[in-house]
Short mmCIF file of C-alpha atoms and ligand atoms in Angstrom, two decimals:
data_model
loop_
_atom_site.label_atom_id
_atom_site.label_comp_id
_atom_site.label_asym_id
_atom_site.label_seq_id
_atom_site.Cartn_x
_atom_site.Cartn_y
_atom_site.Cartn_z
CA MET A 10 11.79 -11.67 -5.07
CA ALA A 11 12.67 -8.42 -3.36
CA SER A 12 9.63 -6.30 -4.29
CA CYS A 13 6.60 -6.80 -2.01
CA GLN A 14 4.28 -6.29 -5.01
CA CYS A 15 6.00 -9.27 -6.68
CA ASP A 16 5.56 -11.36 -3.54
CA GLY A 17 1.83 -10.70 -3.93
CA ILE A 18 2.02 -11.57 -7.64
CA GLU A 19 3.44 -14.99 -6.79
CA VAL A 20 0.51 -15.63 -4.44
CA ILE A 21 -2.30 -14.29 -6.66
CA PHE A 22 -1.03 -15.67 -10.00
CA ASN A 23 -0.51 -19.12 -8.52
CA GLU A 24 -0.25 -22.57 -10.11
CA LYS A 25 -3.97 -23.24 -9.78
CA MET A 26 -4.88 -20.02 -11.60
CA ALA A 27 -2.22 -20.66 -14.25
CA ASN A 28 -3.57 -24.15 -14.99
CA LYS A 29 -7.11 -22.81 -15.21
CA GLU A 30 -6.06 -20.05 -17.63
CA LEU A 31 -4.04 -22.48 -19.74
CA LYS A 32 -7.09 -24.69 -20.06
CA THR A 33 -9.20 -21.71 -21.19
CA TYR A 34 -6.51 -20.60 -23.65
CA ARG A 35 -6.32 -24.10 -25.15
CA LYS A 36 -10.09 -24.11 -25.59
CA LYS A 37 -10.71 -20.55 -26.82
CA GLY A 38 -7.35 -19.20 -28.03
CA PRO A 39 -6.40 -15.55 -27.55
CA THR A 40 -9.24 -13.07 -27.09
CA GLY A 41 -9.93 -9.32 -27.02
CA LEU A 42 -7.06 -6.89 -27.43
CA THR A 43 -4.55 -9.72 -26.99
CA GLN A 44 -5.86 -11.15 -30.28
CA ALA A 45 -5.73 -7.66 -31.83
CA LEU A 46 -2.08 -7.29 -30.79
CA ILE A 47 -1.22 -10.71 -32.23
CA SER A 48 -3.03 -9.90 -35.50
CA PHE A 49 -1.10 -6.63 -35.86
CA PHE A 50 2.18 -8.56 -35.93
CA THR A 51 1.06 -11.64 -37.85
CA ASP A 52 -0.57 -9.47 -40.56
CA GLN A 53 2.71 -7.78 -41.35
CA GLY A 54 4.88 -10.90 -41.06
CA LEU A 55 7.42 -11.73 -38.36
CA GLU A 56 10.35 -13.20 -40.33
CA GLY A 57 12.43 -14.41 -37.39
CA GLN A 58 11.99 -11.28 -35.29
CA SER A 59 12.81 -11.76 -31.62
CA LEU A 60 10.20 -11.29 -28.91
CA LEU A 61 10.54 -10.23 -25.28
CA ASP A 62 7.21 -10.85 -23.53
CA ILE A 63 7.18 -9.38 -20.02
CA GLY A 64 4.55 -10.80 -17.67
CA GLY A 65 3.44 -13.14 -20.45
CA GLY A 66 1.13 -15.21 -18.25
CA VAL A 67 0.31 -18.54 -19.87
CA GLY A 68 1.91 -17.14 -23.04
CA ALA A 69 -0.82 -16.44 -25.62
CA ILE A 70 1.32 -13.81 -27.38
CA GLN A 71 4.43 -15.99 -27.33
CA HIS A 72 2.72 -19.12 -28.62
CA GLU A 73 0.91 -17.33 -31.46
CA LEU A 74 3.87 -15.22 -32.60
CA ALA A 75 6.24 -18.22 -32.40
CA ALA A 76 3.81 -20.18 -34.59
CA ALA A 77 3.68 -17.25 -37.03
CA GLY A 78 7.46 -17.12 -37.52
CA ALA A 79 8.98 -15.19 -34.61
CA GLY A 80 12.57 -16.20 -33.80
CA GLN A 81 13.98 -16.16 -30.26
CA VAL A 82 11.34 -15.77 -27.55
CA THR A 83 12.13 -14.49 -24.05
CA ASN A 84 9.59 -14.60 -21.24
CA VAL A 85 10.07 -12.81 -17.91
CA ASP A 86 7.39 -13.39 -15.32
CA GLY A 87 7.02 -12.75 -11.61
CA SER A 88 4.84 -15.84 -11.28
CA SER A 89 6.51 -19.26 -11.25
CA GLY A 90 3.08 -20.90 -11.82
CA TYR A 91 2.46 -18.93 -15.04
CA LEU A 92 6.03 -19.46 -16.19
CA ALA A 93 5.68 -23.25 -15.81
CA ALA A 94 2.33 -23.28 -17.66
CA CYS A 95 3.80 -21.20 -20.47
CA ARG A 96 6.83 -23.49 -20.84
CA GLU A 97 4.58 -26.57 -20.83
CA GLU A 98 2.62 -25.15 -23.77
CA ALA A 99 5.81 -24.15 -25.64
CA GLU A 100 7.09 -27.73 -25.25
CA LEU A 101 3.81 -29.10 -26.53
CA ARG A 102 4.02 -26.76 -29.51
CA LYS A 103 7.66 -27.78 -30.04
CA TYR A 104 9.31 -24.37 -29.99
CA ALA A 105 10.73 -24.43 -26.44
CA ASP A 106 14.25 -24.78 -27.87
CA ARG A 107 14.10 -21.16 -29.05
CA ALA A 108 12.50 -19.85 -25.85
CA THR A 109 14.11 -18.72 -22.57
CA TYR A 110 12.33 -18.23 -19.27
CA HIS A 111 13.27 -15.90 -16.43
CA HIS A 112 11.49 -15.84 -13.11
CA GLY A 113 11.37 -12.55 -11.22
CA ASP A 114 10.68 -8.85 -11.31
CA PHE A 115 11.60 -7.53 -14.76
CA VAL A 116 12.82 -4.23 -13.30
CA GLU A 117 15.35 -6.13 -11.20
CA LEU A 118 16.37 -8.48 -14.03
CA ALA A 119 16.50 -5.91 -16.85
CA ASP A 120 20.28 -5.37 -16.79
CA GLU A 121 20.88 -9.10 -17.41
CA LEU A 122 18.58 -9.23 -20.46
CA GLY A 123 19.22 -8.32 -24.07
CA GLN A 124 17.09 -6.33 -26.51
CA ALA A 125 14.39 -7.79 -28.77
CA ASP A 126 12.73 -6.65 -32.00
CA ILE A 127 9.32 -6.73 -30.31
CA VAL A 128 8.65 -6.08 -26.61
CA THR A 129 5.17 -6.78 -25.23
CA LEU A 130 3.49 -6.11 -21.88
CA ASP A 131 -0.11 -7.34 -21.86
CA LYS A 132 -2.02 -6.33 -18.69
CA VAL A 133 1.18 -5.93 -16.68
CA PHE A 134 1.33 -2.20 -15.78
CA CYS A 135 -1.79 -2.63 -13.62
CA CYS A 136 0.03 -5.20 -11.45
CA TYR A 137 3.05 -3.03 -10.73
CA ASP A 138 3.52 0.00 -8.50
CA ASP A 139 6.73 1.53 -9.91
CA VAL A 140 5.47 2.04 -13.46
CA ASP A 141 8.21 4.59 -14.27
CA SER A 142 10.96 2.00 -13.76
CA LEU A 143 8.96 -0.73 -15.51
CA VAL A 144 8.26 1.39 -18.61
CA LYS A 145 11.76 2.89 -18.86
CA SER A 146 13.60 -0.42 -18.42
CA SER A 147 11.31 -2.33 -20.80
CA ALA A 148 11.04 0.34 -23.54
CA ALA A 149 14.84 0.44 -23.67
CA LYS A 150 14.76 -3.23 -24.77
CA ALA A 151 12.60 -2.57 -27.85
CA ILE A 152 14.55 -2.51 -31.12
CA ARG A 153 11.51 -2.06 -33.42
CA TYR A 154 8.19 -2.32 -31.59
CA TYR A 155 6.86 -1.81 -28.07
CA ALA A 156 3.30 -3.08 -27.59
CA VAL A 157 1.29 -2.53 -24.42
CA ILE A 158 -2.18 -3.35 -23.16
CA TYR A 159 -3.27 -1.64 -19.97
CA PRO A 160 -6.43 -0.17 -18.37
CA GLN A 161 -7.76 3.13 -19.62
CA ASP A 162 -7.48 5.90 -17.07
CA LYS A 163 -11.25 6.44 -16.64
CA TRP A 164 -13.42 6.65 -13.53
CA TRP A 165 -14.97 3.23 -14.19
CA THR A 166 -11.62 1.46 -14.56
CA HIS A 167 -10.60 2.64 -11.08
CA THR A 168 -13.33 0.43 -9.64
CA ILE A 169 -11.12 -2.61 -10.45
CA ARG A 170 -8.92 -1.57 -7.53
CA ILE A 171 -11.71 -2.85 -5.26
CA PHE A 172 -11.25 -6.27 -6.89
CA GLY A 173 -7.49 -6.05 -6.20
CA TYR A 174 -8.19 -5.11 -2.59
CA LEU A 175 -10.58 -8.07 -2.14
CA MET A 176 -8.07 -10.47 -3.72
CA SER A 177 -5.35 -9.23 -1.37
CA LYS A 178 -7.66 -9.81 1.61
CA ILE A 179 -8.72 -13.30 0.44
CA TYR A 180 -5.13 -14.39 -0.18
CA SER A 181 -3.64 -12.29 2.70
CA THR A 182 -1.07 -10.64 0.44
CA THR A 183 0.25 -7.17 -0.25
CA PHE A 184 -0.92 -7.39 -3.90
CA ARG A 185 -2.62 -4.27 -5.27
CA VAL A 186 -4.08 -3.22 -8.62
CA PHE A 187 -2.93 0.09 -10.14
CA ILE A 188 -4.60 2.33 -12.72
CA HIS A 189 -1.73 4.48 -13.93
CA SER A 190 -2.19 7.73 -15.85
CA THR A 191 -2.35 7.15 -19.61
CA ASP A 192 -0.70 10.53 -20.31
CA HIS A 193 2.15 9.70 -17.96
CA ILE A 194 2.76 6.25 -19.47
CA ASP A 195 2.61 7.68 -23.00
CA MET A 196 5.10 10.41 -22.03
CA LEU A 197 7.50 7.82 -20.55
CA ILE A 198 7.34 5.66 -23.70
CA ARG A 199 7.78 8.61 -26.07
CA SER A 200 10.77 9.82 -24.09
CA SER A 201 12.34 6.41 -24.76
CA GLY A 202 12.37 7.35 -28.46
CA LEU A 203 9.19 5.47 -29.48
CA LYS A 204 6.14 6.82 -31.34
CA PRO A 205 2.58 5.39 -31.39
CA ILE A 206 1.73 3.71 -34.71
CA HIS A 207 -1.47 1.81 -33.87
CA SER A 208 -4.02 1.85 -31.07
CA GLU A 209 -7.31 0.19 -30.17
CA LYS A 210 -9.65 0.51 -27.20
CA GLN A 211 -12.29 -1.58 -25.49
CA ILE A 212 -14.45 -0.52 -22.55
CA PHE A 213 -11.79 -1.30 -19.98
CA TRP A 214 -8.49 -1.90 -21.78
CA GLN A 215 -6.44 0.00 -24.33
CA MET A 216 -3.71 -1.28 -26.62
CA VAL A 217 -1.01 0.95 -28.05
CA ILE A 218 1.75 -0.22 -30.37
CA TYR A 219 4.77 2.05 -30.57
CA GLY A 220 7.50 1.91 -33.20
CA ARG A 221 11.07 3.14 -33.16
C1 SAM B 595 -2.78 -9.91 -15.26
S1 SAM B 595 -1.48 -11.00 -15.63
C2 SAM B 595 -1.45 -10.92 -17.41
C3 SAM B 595 -0.84 -12.14 -18.04
C4 SAM B 595 -0.83 -12.14 -19.56
N1 SAM B 595 0.03 -11.12 -20.10
C5 SAM B 595 -2.22 -12.02 -20.09
O1 SAM B 595 -2.58 -10.97 -20.64
O2 SAM B 595 -2.98 -12.99 -19.94
C6 SAM B 595 -0.05 -10.06 -15.18
C7 SAM B 595 1.24 -10.81 -15.38
O3 SAM B 595 2.32 -9.90 -15.23
C8 SAM B 595 3.30 -10.48 -14.39
N2 SAM B 595 4.05 -9.34 -13.81
C9 SAM B 595 3.56 -8.22 -13.23
N3 SAM B 595 4.56 -7.38 -12.89
C10 SAM B 595 5.72 -7.99 -13.27
C11 SAM B 595 7.09 -7.62 -13.18
N4 SAM B 595 7.48 -6.47 -12.64
N5 SAM B 595 8.01 -8.47 -13.67
C12 SAM B 595 7.62 -9.67 -14.22
N6 SAM B 595 6.34 -10.06 -14.33
C13 SAM B 595 5.40 -9.24 -13.86
C14 SAM B 595 2.51 -11.34 -13.44
O4 SAM B 595 3.30 -12.35 -12.87
C15 SAM B 595 1.46 -11.92 -14.38
O5 SAM B 595 1.92 -13.05 -15.07
#
């Protein structure tokens, strides 16, 4: 992967962490705003709608929406460990035949990928430095909905950057955590022709679902 942030992603979001998270997901299912995002789509019915999940991790959104009737699922992830864990679960749940997996930086791969009815990025903006390119290239892929979960831009959320710094020291990587401006992200998404239709907040995270 060309981006140094994505080199760090590969080290931090490694196989060991992926297996641990998959185990937790199997035990507890989706939680927090991830569950809220899933409920938003399952409540209104999916009817074969396609999903592009960027930085899907072990794949909570993919697995739940596929089970609820989503059609083609595409997962792009900078972590090969997470990608493997996600595919393992899709095989177990017997929907891997309608899923495709791409390893790498979404910004670099975007031109090779098609659009989807629903595009999701759950806790991904905070792992990526060039948020302008990430938002613009991903929002352009959304045919109907663009759903994002990312940290609120508050003084207390900035403290998480210390955690990112410690992780980078422990693992000797260039990985960093970013708290991007909410107003700036919202402006980028709106200028891609999307409007907010639903939002929820918790102490740290915020979820906004945009529609076209
Ligand atoms: C904090 S994890 C969140 C995983 C999952 N969405 C969740 O909520 O559990 C961030 C994920 O985003 C991925 N990621 C970050 N930036 C990315 C990029 N530019 N392209 C592809 N994947 C990216 C990482 O590899 C990782 O799987």
